[in-house]
PDB file of C-alpha atoms in Angstrom:
ATOM      1  CA  UNK A   1     -20.095 -31.600  26.412  1.00  0.00           C
ATOM      2  CA  UNK A   2     -19.492 -28.216  27.937  1.00  0.00           C
ATOM      3  CA  UNK A   3     -22.157 -26.052  28.775  1.00  0.00           C
ATOM      4  CA  UNK A   4     -22.851 -22.628  27.298  1.00  0.00           C
ATOM      5  CA  UNK A   5     -21.877 -19.862  29.831  1.00  0.00           C
ATOM      6  CA  UNK A   6     -24.733 -17.254  29.915  1.00  0.00           C
ATOM      7  CA  UNK A   7     -23.674 -13.656  30.769  1.00  0.00           C
ATOM      8  CA  UNK A   8     -26.774 -13.547  32.884  1.00  0.00           C
ATOM      9  CA  UNK A   9     -25.704 -16.387  35.045  1.00  0.00           C
ATOM     10  CA  UNK A  10     -22.323 -14.941  35.948  1.00  0.00           C
ATOM     11  CA  UNK A  11     -21.877 -13.732  39.619  1.00  0.00           C
ATOM     12  CA  UNK A  12     -20.318 -10.320  40.338  1.00  0.00           C
ATOM     13  CA  UNK A  13     -17.095 -11.653  40.750  1.00  0.00           C
ATOM     14  CA  UNK A  14     -17.046 -13.763  37.672  1.00  0.00           C
ATOM     15  CA  UNK A  15     -18.088 -10.814  35.804  1.00  0.00           C
ATOM     16  CA  UNK A  16     -15.382  -8.842  37.137  1.00  0.00           C
ATOM     17  CA  UNK A  17     -12.863 -11.582  36.331  1.00  0.00           C
ATOM     18  CA  UNK A  18     -14.080 -11.720  32.822  1.00  0.00           C
ATOM     19  CA  UNK A  19     -13.755  -7.876  32.529  1.00  0.00           C
ATOM     20  CA  UNK A  20     -10.347  -7.964  33.714  1.00  0.00           C
ATOM     21  CA  UNK A  21      -9.127 -10.145  31.316  1.00  0.00           C
ATOM     22  CA  UNK A  22     -10.141  -8.228  28.497  1.00  0.00           C
ATOM     23  CA  UNK A  23      -8.079  -5.405  26.817  1.00  0.00           C
ATOM     24  CA  UNK A  24      -9.572  -4.985  23.422  1.00  0.00           C
ATOM     25  CA  UNK A  25     -13.204  -5.520  22.143  1.00  0.00           C
ATOM     26  CA  UNK A  26     -13.852  -6.311  18.679  1.00  0.00           C
ATOM     27  CA  UNK A  27     -17.728  -5.529  17.929  1.00  0.00           C
ATOM     28  CA  UNK A  28     -19.502  -6.822  14.703  1.00  0.00           C
ATOM     29  CA  UNK A  29     -21.795  -4.119  13.447  1.00  0.00           C
ATOM     30  CA  UNK A  30     -25.020  -5.711  11.756  1.00  0.00           C
ATOM     31  CA  UNK A  31     -27.027  -7.786  13.953  1.00  0.00           C
ATOM     32  CA  UNK A  32     -24.945  -6.795  17.219  1.00  0.00           C
ATOM     33  CA  UNK A  33     -25.030  -3.001  17.331  1.00  0.00           C
ATOM     34  CA  UNK A  34     -27.638  -2.302  14.595  1.00  0.00           C
ATOM     35  CA  UNK A  35     -30.150  -3.929  12.288  1.00  0.00           C
ATOM     36  CA  UNK A  36     -29.936  -2.094   8.928  1.00  0.00           C
ATOM     37  CA  UNK A  37     -30.060   1.591   9.882  1.00  0.00           C
ATOM     38  CA  UNK A  38     -31.672   0.993  13.310  1.00  0.00           C
ATOM     39  CA  UNK A  39     -29.371   0.910  16.298  1.00  0.00           C
ATOM     40  CA  UNK A  40     -30.245  -1.772  18.676  1.00  0.00           C
ATOM     41  CA  UNK A  41     -31.473  -0.801  22.148  1.00  0.00           C
ATOM     42  CA  UNK A  42     -28.775  -0.515  24.986  1.00  0.00           C
ATOM     43  CA  UNK A  43     -25.825  -1.042  22.497  1.00  0.00           C
ATOM     44  CA  UNK A  44     -24.625   2.664  22.557  1.00  0.00           C
ATOM     45  CA  UNK A  45     -24.782   2.407  26.551  1.00  0.00           C
ATOM     46  CA  UNK A  46     -22.775  -0.803  26.463  1.00  0.00           C
ATOM     47  CA  UNK A  47     -20.101   0.392  24.098  1.00  0.00           C
ATOM     48  CA  UNK A  48     -19.928   3.732  26.275  1.00  0.00           C
ATOM     49  CA  UNK A  49     -19.560   1.563  29.310  1.00  0.00           C
ATOM     50  CA  UNK A  50     -16.581  -0.478  28.051  1.00  0.00           C
ATOM     51  CA  UNK A  51     -14.851   2.868  26.728  1.00  0.00           C
ATOM     52  CA  UNK A  52     -15.131   3.955  30.335  1.00  0.00           C
ATOM     53  CA  UNK A  53     -13.616   0.729  31.558  1.00  0.00           C
ATOM     54  CA  UNK A  54     -10.645   1.434  29.523  1.00  0.00           C
ATOM     55  CA  UNK A  55     -11.267  -1.104  26.637  1.00  0.00           C
ATOM     56  CA  UNK A  56      -9.824  -0.573  23.061  1.00  0.00           C
ATOM     57  CA  UNK A  57     -12.742  -0.801  20.818  1.00  0.00           C
ATOM     58  CA  UNK A  58     -12.806  -1.739  17.298  1.00  0.00           C
ATOM     59  CA  UNK A  59     -15.867  -2.194  14.967  1.00  0.00           C
ATOM     60  CA  UNK A  60     -15.083  -5.258  12.359  1.00  0.00           C
ATOM     61  CA  UNK A  61     -17.636  -5.780   9.755  1.00  0.00           C
ATOM     62  CA  UNK A  62     -17.853  -7.888   6.612  1.00  0.00           C
ATOM     63  CA  UNK A  63     -19.717  -5.067   4.822  1.00  0.00           C
ATOM     64  CA  UNK A  64     -17.527  -4.089   1.686  1.00  0.00           C
ATOM     65  CA  UNK A  65     -20.523  -2.200   0.406  1.00  0.00           C
ATOM     66  CA  UNK A  66     -20.408   0.821   2.584  1.00  0.00           C
ATOM     67  CA  UNK A  67     -17.420   3.233   2.639  1.00  0.00           C
ATOM     68  CA  UNK A  68     -15.679   3.581   5.975  1.00  0.00           C
ATOM     69  CA  UNK A  69     -16.977   7.260   6.040  1.00  0.00           C
ATOM     70  CA  UNK A  70     -20.612   5.783   5.776  1.00  0.00           C
ATOM     71  CA  UNK A  71     -20.071   3.295   8.439  1.00  0.00           C
ATOM     72  CA  UNK A  72     -18.571   6.262  10.719  1.00  0.00           C
ATOM     73  CA  UNK A  73     -21.445   8.121  10.188  1.00  0.00           C
ATOM     74  CA  UNK A  74     -23.773   5.219  11.142  1.00  0.00           C
ATOM     75  CA  UNK A  75     -21.538   4.706  14.120  1.00  0.00           C
ATOM     76  CA  UNK A  76     -21.785   8.208  15.337  1.00  0.00           C
ATOM     77  CA  UNK A  77     -23.665   7.171  18.562  1.00  0.00           C
ATOM     78  CA  UNK A  78     -20.737   5.023  19.627  1.00  0.00           C
ATOM     79  CA  UNK A  79     -18.263   7.701  18.895  1.00  0.00           C
ATOM     80  CA  UNK A  80     -16.471   5.575  16.330  1.00  0.00           C
ATOM     81  CA  UNK A  81     -13.447   7.018  14.438  1.00  0.00           C
ATOM     82  CA  UNK A  82     -12.401   5.798  11.402  1.00  0.00           C
ATOM     83  CA  UNK A  83      -9.252   4.303  12.634  1.00  0.00           C
ATOM     84  CA  UNK A  84     -11.544   1.989  14.699  1.00  0.00           C
ATOM     85  CA  UNK A  85     -13.570   0.537  11.816  1.00  0.00           C
ATOM     86  CA  UNK A  86     -11.964  -2.267   9.826  1.00  0.00           C
ATOM     87  CA  UNK A  87     -13.763  -3.946   6.574  1.00  0.00           C
ATOM     88  CA  UNK A  88     -12.788  -6.367   4.033  1.00  0.00           C
ATOM     89  CA  UNK A  89     -11.455  -3.367   1.866  1.00  0.00           C
ATOM     90  CA  UNK A  90      -9.076  -2.134   4.331  1.00  0.00           C
ATOM     91  CA  UNK A  91      -7.610  -5.757   4.531  1.00  0.00           C
ATOM     92  CA  UNK A  92      -7.688  -6.095   1.109  1.00  0.00           C
ATOM     93  CA  UNK A  93      -5.523  -2.939   0.356  1.00  0.00           C
ATOM     94  CA  UNK A  94      -3.328  -4.179   3.299  1.00  0.00           C
ATOM     95  CA  UNK A  95      -2.858  -7.610   1.363  1.00  0.00           C
ATOM     96  CA  UNK A  96      -2.141  -6.072  -1.851  1.00  0.00           C
ATOM     97  CA  UNK A  97       0.493  -4.007  -0.396  1.00  0.00           C
ATOM     98  CA  UNK A  98       1.938  -6.641   1.655  1.00  0.00           C
ATOM     99  CA  UNK A  99       2.741  -8.744  -1.622  1.00  0.00           C
ATOM    100  CA  UNK A 100       3.537  -5.680  -3.758  1.00  0.00           C
ATOM    101  CA  UNK A 101       0.972  -6.863  -6.300  1.00  0.00           C
ATOM    102  CA  UNK A 102       1.474  -5.412  -9.826  1.00  0.00           C
ATOM    103  CA  UNK A 103      -0.801  -7.453 -12.107  1.00  0.00           C
ATOM    104  CA  UNK A 104      -4.643  -6.914 -12.866  1.00  0.00           C
ATOM    105  CA  UNK A 105      -7.391  -7.803 -10.517  1.00  0.00           C
ATOM    106  CA  UNK A 106     -10.814  -9.408 -11.981  1.00  0.00           C
ATOM    107  CA  UNK A 107     -13.301  -8.505  -9.636  1.00  0.00           C
ATOM    108  CA  UNK A 108     -16.823  -9.308  -8.561  1.00  0.00           C
ATOM    109  CA  UNK A 109     -17.830  -6.930  -5.791  1.00  0.00           C
ATOM    110  CA  UNK A 110     -19.397  -3.433  -5.070  1.00  0.00           C
ATOM    111  CA  UNK A 111     -18.924  -0.290  -6.964  1.00  0.00           C
ATOM    112  CA  UNK A 112     -17.218   1.135  -3.889  1.00  0.00           C
ATOM    113  CA  UNK A 113     -14.655  -1.643  -3.856  1.00  0.00           C
ATOM    114  CA  UNK A 114     -13.756  -1.206  -7.284  1.00  0.00           C
ATOM    115  CA  UNK A 115     -13.484   2.519  -7.121  1.00  0.00           C
ATOM    116  CA  UNK A 116     -11.099   2.349  -4.071  1.00  0.00           C
ATOM    117  CA  UNK A 117      -8.822  -0.323  -6.105  1.00  0.00           C
ATOM    118  CA  UNK A 118      -8.683   2.209  -9.138  1.00  0.00           C
ATOM    119  CA  UNK A 119      -7.823   5.041  -6.951  1.00  0.00           C
ATOM    120  CA  UNK A 120      -5.246   3.255  -5.058  1.00  0.00           C
ATOM    121  CA  UNK A 121      -3.563   2.668  -8.463  1.00  0.00           C
ATOM    122  CA  UNK A 122      -4.588  -0.911  -9.281  1.00  0.00           C
ATOM    123  CA  UNK A 123      -5.408  -2.331 -12.610  1.00  0.00           C
ATOM    124  CA  UNK A 124      -9.004  -3.526 -12.410  1.00  0.00           C
ATOM    125  CA  UNK A 125     -11.270  -5.587 -14.725  1.00  0.00           C
ATOM    126  CA  UNK A 126     -14.877  -6.517 -14.488  1.00  0.00           C
ATOM    127  CA  UNK A 127     -17.315  -8.486 -16.039  1.00  0.00           C
ATOM    128  CA  UNK A 128     -18.765  -5.455 -18.029  1.00  0.00           C
ATOM    129  CA  UNK A 129     -15.543  -4.641 -19.410  1.00  0.00           C
ATOM    130  CA  UNK A 130     -15.310  -7.919 -21.013  1.00  0.00           C
ATOM    131  CA  UNK A 131     -18.886  -8.235 -22.176  1.00  0.00           C
ATOM    132  CA  UNK A 132     -21.090  -5.110 -22.926  1.00  0.00           C
ATOM    133  CA  UNK A 133     -24.088  -7.004 -24.128  1.00  0.00           C
ATOM    134  CA  UNK A 134     -26.111  -9.977 -23.000  1.00  0.00           C
ATOM    135  CA  UNK A 135     -24.774 -13.407 -23.996  1.00  0.00           C
ATOM    136  CA  UNK A 136     -26.977 -15.309 -26.348  1.00  0.00           C
ATOM    137  CA  UNK A 137     -28.425 -18.172 -24.644  1.00  0.00           C
ATOM    138  CA  UNK A 138     -26.682 -20.909 -26.443  1.00  0.00           C
ATOM    139  CA  UNK A 139     -23.579 -23.147 -25.076  1.00  0.00           C
ATOM    140  CA  UNK A 140     -21.595 -22.076 -28.067  1.00  0.00           C
ATOM    141  CA  UNK A 141     -21.879 -18.482 -27.122  1.00  0.00           C
ATOM    142  CA  UNK A 142     -20.957 -19.322 -23.810  1.00  0.00           C
ATOM    143  CA  UNK A 143     -17.858 -21.042 -24.773  1.00  0.00           C
ATOM    144  CA  UNK A 144     -16.978 -18.016 -27.405  1.00  0.00           C
ATOM    145  CA  UNK A 145     -16.902 -15.792 -24.167  1.00  0.00           C
ATOM    146  CA  UNK A 146     -14.864 -18.171 -22.354  1.00  0.00           C
ATOM    147  CA  UNK A 147     -12.030 -18.263 -25.033  1.00  0.00           C
ATOM    148  CA  UNK A 148     -12.307 -14.476 -25.485  1.00  0.00           C
ATOM    149  CA  UNK A 149     -11.811 -14.191 -21.560  1.00  0.00           C
ATOM    150  CA  UNK A 150      -8.784 -16.124 -21.719  1.00  0.00           C
ATOM    151  CA  UNK A 151      -7.301 -13.895 -24.381  1.00  0.00           C
ATOM    152  CA  UNK A 152      -8.212 -10.518 -22.723  1.00  0.00           C
ATOM    153  CA  UNK A 153      -7.264 -11.459 -19.171  1.00  0.00           C
ATOM    154  CA  UNK A 154      -3.690 -12.695 -19.681  1.00  0.00           C
ATOM    155  CA  UNK A 155      -2.465 -10.075 -17.035  1.00  0.00           C
ATOM    156  CA  UNK A 156      -4.807 -11.011 -14.175  1.00  0.00           C
ATOM    157  CA  UNK A 157      -3.261 -12.207 -10.929  1.00  0.00           C
ATOM    158  CA  UNK A 158      -5.860 -12.156  -8.786  1.00  0.00           C
ATOM    159  CA  UNK A 159      -9.715 -12.958  -8.717  1.00  0.00           C
ATOM    160  CA  UNK A 160     -11.397 -11.188  -5.995  1.00  0.00           C
ATOM    161  CA  UNK A 161     -15.046 -12.046  -5.139  1.00  0.00           C
ATOM    162  CA  UNK A 162     -17.418 -10.404  -2.530  1.00  0.00           C
ATOM    163  CA  UNK A 163     -21.086  -9.306  -2.471  1.00  0.00           C
ATOM    164  CA  UNK A 164     -22.375  -7.753  -5.694  1.00  0.00           C
ATOM    165  CA  UNK A 165     -26.064  -7.073  -5.399  1.00  0.00           C
ATOM    166  CA  UNK A 166     -26.385  -6.935  -9.204  1.00  0.00           C
ATOM    167  CA  UNK A 167     -24.265 -10.098  -9.769  1.00  0.00           C
ATOM    168  CA  UNK A 168     -24.570 -11.827 -13.254  1.00  0.00           C
ATOM    169  CA  UNK A 169     -24.096 -15.551 -13.743  1.00  0.00           C
ATOM    170  CA  UNK A 170     -21.622 -15.257 -16.474  1.00  0.00           C
ATOM    171  CA  UNK A 171     -19.453 -12.823 -14.087  1.00  0.00           C
ATOM    172  CA  UNK A 172     -19.129 -15.881 -11.901  1.00  0.00           C
ATOM    173  CA  UNK A 173     -18.241 -17.917 -15.038  1.00  0.00           C
ATOM    174  CA  UNK A 174     -15.566 -15.752 -15.913  1.00  0.00           C
ATOM    175  CA  UNK A 175     -14.001 -15.921 -12.568  1.00  0.00           C
ATOM    176  CA  UNK A 176     -14.083 -19.713 -12.693  1.00  0.00           C
ATOM    177  CA  UNK A 177     -12.654 -19.492 -16.219  1.00  0.00           C
ATOM    178  CA  UNK A 178      -9.627 -17.542 -14.730  1.00  0.00           C
ATOM    179  CA  UNK A 179      -9.083 -19.587 -11.815  1.00  0.00           C
ATOM    180  CA  UNK A 180      -9.174 -23.055 -13.499  1.00  0.00           C
ATOM    181  CA  UNK A 181      -7.503 -22.243 -16.768  1.00  0.00           C
ATOM    182  CA  UNK A 182      -4.779 -19.665 -15.721  1.00  0.00           C
ATOM    183  CA  UNK A 183      -1.750 -20.510 -13.720  1.00  0.00           C
ATOM    184  CA  UNK A 184      -0.714 -18.491 -10.568  1.00  0.00           C
ATOM    185  CA  UNK A 185      -3.952 -16.725 -10.217  1.00  0.00           C
ATOM    186  CA  UNK A 186      -4.858 -16.318  -6.501  1.00  0.00           C
ATOM    187  CA  UNK A 187      -8.340 -16.420  -5.283  1.00  0.00           C
ATOM    188  CA  UNK A 188      -9.357 -13.823  -2.653  1.00  0.00           C
ATOM    189  CA  UNK A 189     -12.515 -13.205  -0.904  1.00  0.00           C
ATOM    190  CA  UNK A 190     -14.243 -10.483   1.134  1.00  0.00           C
ATOM    191  CA  UNK A 191     -17.367 -11.538   2.845  1.00  0.00           C
ATOM    192  CA  UNK A 192     -18.419 -15.143   2.335  1.00  0.00           C
ATOM    193  CA  UNK A 193     -21.736 -14.854   4.455  1.00  0.00           C
ATOM    194  CA  UNK A 194     -24.519 -17.315   3.574  1.00  0.00           C
ATOM    195  CA  UNK A 195     -27.101 -14.401   4.407  1.00  0.00           C
ATOM    196  CA  UNK A 196     -26.750 -10.676   5.357  1.00  0.00           C
ATOM    197  CA  UNK A 197     -29.504  -9.240   7.548  1.00  0.00           C
ATOM    198  CA  UNK A 198     -31.285  -6.310   5.775  1.00  0.00           C
ATOM    199  CA  UNK A 199     -34.247  -5.833   8.157  1.00  0.00           C
ATOM    200  CA  UNK A 200     -36.776  -7.422  10.628  1.00  0.00           C
ATOM    201  CA  UNK A 201     -37.035 -11.243   9.412  1.00  0.00           C
ATOM    202  CA  UNK A 202     -35.478 -10.042   5.959  1.00  0.00           C
ATOM    203  CA  UNK A 203     -31.955 -11.118   4.794  1.00  0.00           C
ATOM    204  CA  UNK A 204     -30.240 -10.783   1.517  1.00  0.00           C
ATOM    205  CA  UNK A 205     -28.504 -13.779  -0.087  1.00  0.00           C
ATOM    206  CA  UNK A 206     -24.877 -13.770   0.522  1.00  0.00           C
ATOM    207  CA  UNK A 207     -21.929 -14.556  -1.852  1.00  0.00           C
ATOM    208  CA  UNK A 208     -21.126 -17.806   0.094  1.00  0.00           C
ATOM    209  CA  UNK A 209     -22.949 -20.022  -2.567  1.00  0.00           C
ATOM    210  CA  UNK A 210     -20.956 -18.813  -5.396  1.00  0.00           C
ATOM    211  CA  UNK A 211     -17.489 -18.649  -3.524  1.00  0.00           C
ATOM    212  CA  UNK A 212     -17.852 -22.102  -2.512  1.00  0.00           C
ATOM    213  CA  UNK A 213     -18.814 -23.046  -5.952  1.00  0.00           C
ATOM    214  CA  UNK A 214     -15.911 -21.345  -7.416  1.00  0.00           C
ATOM    215  CA  UNK A 215     -13.460 -23.206  -4.935  1.00  0.00           C
ATOM    216  CA  UNK A 216     -15.136 -26.373  -5.947  1.00  0.00           C
ATOM    217  CA  UNK A 217     -15.350 -25.840  -9.771  1.00  0.00           C
ATOM    218  CA  UNK A 218     -11.839 -24.499  -9.980  1.00  0.00           C
ATOM    219  CA  UNK A 219     -10.082 -26.645  -7.356  1.00  0.00           C
ATOM    220  CA  UNK A 220      -8.475 -23.393  -6.139  1.00  0.00           C
ATOM    221  CA  UNK A 221      -8.665 -22.571  -2.239  1.00  0.00           C
ATOM    222  CA  UNK A 222      -9.804 -19.007  -1.598  1.00  0.00           C
ATOM    223  CA  UNK A 223      -7.860 -16.738   0.784  1.00  0.00           C
ATOM    224  CA  UNK A 224     -10.522 -15.250   3.003  1.00  0.00           C
ATOM    225  CA  UNK A 225      -9.998 -11.336   3.658  1.00  0.00           C
ATOM    226  CA  UNK A 226     -13.057 -10.996   6.005  1.00  0.00           C
ATOM    227  CA  UNK A 227     -14.028 -12.922   9.039  1.00  0.00           C
ATOM    228  CA  UNK A 228     -13.060 -15.629   9.681  1.00  0.00           C
ATOM    229  CA  UNK A 229      -9.950 -15.093   7.793  1.00  0.00           C
ATOM    230  CA  UNK A 230      -6.460 -15.166   9.050  1.00  0.00           C
ATOM    231  CA  UNK A 231      -5.428 -12.247   6.948  1.00  0.00           C
ATOM    232  CA  UNK A 232      -8.024 -10.125   8.970  1.00  0.00           C
ATOM    233  CA  UNK A 233      -6.213 -10.992  12.183  1.00  0.00           C
ATOM    234  CA  UNK A 234      -2.891  -9.798  10.992  1.00  0.00           C
ATOM    235  CA  UNK A 235      -4.428  -6.586  10.004  1.00  0.00           C
ATOM    236  CA  UNK A 236      -6.212  -6.075  13.648  1.00  0.00           C
ATOM    237  CA  UNK A 237      -3.263  -7.165  15.380  1.00  0.00           C
ATOM    238  CA  UNK A 238      -1.026  -4.369  13.654  1.00  0.00           C
ATOM    239  CA  UNK A 239      -3.752  -1.736  13.730  1.00  0.00           C
ATOM    240  CA  UNK A 240      -4.391  -2.096  17.485  1.00  0.00           C
ATOM    241  CA  UNK A 241      -0.888  -3.289  18.757  1.00  0.00           C
ATOM    242  CA  UNK A 242      -2.219  -6.865  20.031  1.00  0.00           C
ATOM    243  CA  UNK A 243       0.292  -9.104  21.273  1.00  0.00           C
ATOM    244  CA  UNK A 244      -1.906 -11.341  23.689  1.00  0.00           C
ATOM    245  CA  UNK A 245      -4.571 -12.757  21.915  1.00  0.00           C
ATOM    246  CA  UNK A 246      -6.360 -14.198  24.736  1.00  0.00           C
ATOM    247  CA  UNK A 247      -7.134 -10.617  26.040  1.00  0.00           C
ATOM    248  CA  UNK A 248      -9.371  -9.763  23.089  1.00  0.00           C
ATOM    249  CA  UNK A 249     -12.829 -10.291  22.997  1.00  0.00           C
ATOM    250  CA  UNK A 250     -14.776 -10.736  19.636  1.00  0.00           C
ATOM    251  CA  UNK A 251     -18.555  -9.883  20.029  1.00  0.00           C
ATOM    252  CA  UNK A 252     -20.702 -11.249  17.203  1.00  0.00           C
ATOM    253  CA  UNK A 253     -24.034 -12.635  16.190  1.00  0.00           C
ATOM    254  CA  UNK A 254     -22.860 -15.216  13.518  1.00  0.00           C
ATOM    255  CA  UNK A 255     -21.097 -18.435  14.513  1.00  0.00           C
ATOM    256  CA  UNK A 256     -19.781 -19.141  10.978  1.00  0.00           C
ATOM    257  CA  UNK A 257     -17.910 -16.037  10.790  1.00  0.00           C
ATOM    258  CA  UNK A 258     -17.756 -13.688  14.047  1.00  0.00           C
ATOM    259  CA  UNK A 259     -17.264 -16.567  16.655  1.00  0.00           C
ATOM    260  CA  UNK A 260     -15.298 -18.700  14.095  1.00  0.00           C
ATOM    261  CA  UNK A 261     -12.863 -15.807  13.570  1.00  0.00           C
ATOM    262  CA  UNK A 262     -12.652 -15.308  17.291  1.00  0.00           C
ATOM    263  CA  UNK A 263     -11.811 -19.017  18.152  1.00  0.00           C
ATOM    264  CA  UNK A 264      -9.265 -19.310  15.402  1.00  0.00           C
ATOM    265  CA  UNK A 265      -7.506 -16.228  16.290  1.00  0.00           C
ATOM    266  CA  UNK A 266      -7.245 -17.398  19.764  1.00  0.00           C
ATOM    267  CA  UNK A 267      -9.626 -14.502  21.026  1.00  0.00           C
ATOM    268  CA  UNK A 268     -12.469 -14.585  23.695  1.00  0.00           C
ATOM    269  CA  UNK A 269     -15.893 -14.901  22.079  1.00  0.00           C
ATOM    270  CA  UNK A 270     -19.256 -13.630  22.968  1.00  0.00           C
ATOM    271  CA  UNK A 271     -22.127 -14.596  20.950  1.00  0.00           C
ATOM    272  CA  UNK A 272     -25.292 -12.447  20.804  1.00  0.00           C
ATOM    273  CA  UNK A 273     -28.744 -13.692  19.709  1.00  0.00           C
ATOM    274  CA  UNK A 274     -29.860 -10.390  17.969  1.00  0.00           C
ATOM    275  CA  UNK A 275     -28.968 -11.285  14.677  1.00  0.00           C
ATOM    276  CA  UNK A 276     -27.987 -14.308  12.617  1.00  0.00           C
ATOM    277  CA  UNK A 277     -28.331 -16.799  15.468  1.00  0.00           C
ATOM    278  CA  UNK A 278     -31.326 -17.639  17.261  1.00  0.00           C
ATOM    279  CA  UNK A 279     -32.008 -18.344  20.897  1.00  0.00           C
ATOM    280  CA  UNK A 280     -33.159 -21.963  20.201  1.00  0.00           C
ATOM    281  CA  UNK A 281     -30.141 -22.560  18.025  1.00  0.00           C
ATOM    282  CA  UNK A 282     -27.936 -21.699  20.912  1.00  0.00           C
ATOM    283  CA  UNK A 283     -29.860 -23.523  23.496  1.00  0.00           C
ATOM    284  CA  UNK A 284     -29.713 -26.803  21.505  1.00  0.00           C
ATOM    285  CA  UNK A 285     -26.379 -25.825  19.986  1.00  0.00           C
ATOM    286  CA  UNK A 286     -27.098 -26.469  16.194  1.00  0.00           C
ATOM    287  CA  UNK A 287     -23.262 -26.046  15.468  1.00  0.00           C
ATOM    288  CA  UNK A 288     -19.969 -27.855  15.659  1.00  0.00           C
ATOM    289  CA  UNK A 289     -19.046 -28.245  19.162  1.00  0.00           C
ATOM    290  CA  UNK A 290     -15.668 -26.728  18.635  1.00  0.00           C
ATOM    291  CA  UNK A 291     -17.477 -23.427  17.644  1.00  0.00           C
ATOM    292  CA  UNK A 292     -19.014 -22.959  21.006  1.00  0.00           C
ATOM    293  CA  UNK A 293     -18.258 -19.461  22.417  1.00  0.00           C
ATOM    294  CA  UNK A 294     -16.857 -18.476  25.688  1.00  0.00           C
ATOM    295  CA  UNK A 295     -20.106 -16.639  26.526  1.00  0.00           C
ATOM    296  CA  UNK A 296     -23.547 -16.027  25.166  1.00  0.00           C
ATOM    297  CA  UNK A 297     -25.903 -13.184  25.753  1.00  0.00           C
ATOM    298  CA  UNK A 298     -29.504 -12.530  24.379  1.00  0.00           C
ATOM    299  CA  UNK A 299     -28.365  -8.882  23.630  1.00  0.00           C
ATOM    300  CA  UNK A 300     -25.734  -6.217  24.216  1.00  0.00           C
ATOM    301  CA  UNK A 301     -28.646  -4.554  26.146  1.00  0.00           C
ATOM    302  CA  UNK A 302     -28.488  -7.541  28.559  1.00  0.00           C
ATOM    303  CA  UNK A 303     -24.792  -7.387  28.899  1.00  0.00           C
ATOM    304  CA  UNK A 304     -24.987  -3.490  29.669  1.00  0.00           C
ATOM    305  CA  UNK A 305     -27.381  -4.113  32.448  1.00  0.00           C
ATOM    306  CA  UNK A 306     -24.815  -6.554  33.990  1.00  0.00           C
ATOM    307  CA  UNK A 307     -21.920  -4.295  33.792  1.00  0.00           C
ATOM    308  CA  UNK A 308     -23.232  -0.813  34.224  1.00  0.00           C
ATOM    309  CA  UNK A 309     -22.794  -0.752  37.919  1.00  0.00           C
ATOM    310  CA  UNK A 310     -19.031  -1.913  37.794  1.00  0.00           C
ATOM    311  CA  UNK A 311     -16.701   1.034  38.783  1.00  0.00           C
ATOM    312  CA  UNK A 312     -14.399   2.097  36.240  1.00  0.00           C
ATOM    313  CA  UNK A 313     -11.506   0.956  38.292  1.00  0.00           C
ATOM    314  CA  UNK A 314     -11.806  -2.637  38.259  1.00  0.00           C
TER     315      UNK A 314
END
């Protein structure tokens, strides 16, 4: 059982070799650089130091609620540009363009994602377009909705599921009906996080539970567009000109999304303990053995304290 490599234990030579081996650094945002609207200590200095060392910087988030412009404003202290920010919405548009999608999308997701798709010229339908009033609480009423949905959604070619803070149970039911009872409907997903940090000791229920359920109920496997999905890697590779996977470092706080994405992409990985993953979980390694990261640090501030004296010329 390989032990964890803690950044704090690296010698000066080991730290230099590590930094020399990295050209591009992908940072998750929530739980790594910030918690809700609060920038975490030392993170601005750390990102600035990596820029000084000549590293390409990318901010990769599973947040599909916030428009890129809002994320850019949040990341002003990090001197982030729009071109450095990658979200599930960006991946979604890239995927739709790649497959030349011409049909209708049934969506469970944020208002911004729906607006973005419509402005990009795609036909979008959501639950409130199909059912404008509450469904009577009888099984026969649910059946009537199911049949009406199949008739109204004959042109649907994609079911897209992401975080919807105002989610209704029947919206998920409609997604299941379309996936199970219609042919050739793709199932795409944005974030599949189990929980989403929203403040100190508070988290929001993520969409993982109903995405997992939709796959189980319909028998259709989802194509993830957020971390840890393969499509996201293709977008990042193209956007940043990545040709050597092992010279990319993924920095994240979530083992099931950030670290899994890094490992499956062939990137180096650094797990931080300022968000989803707690110290004891890392020490005891409460996850699959093959998901162990290359490095672990308590925080990005700790990383900065290790690298701040390293000269620009490695």
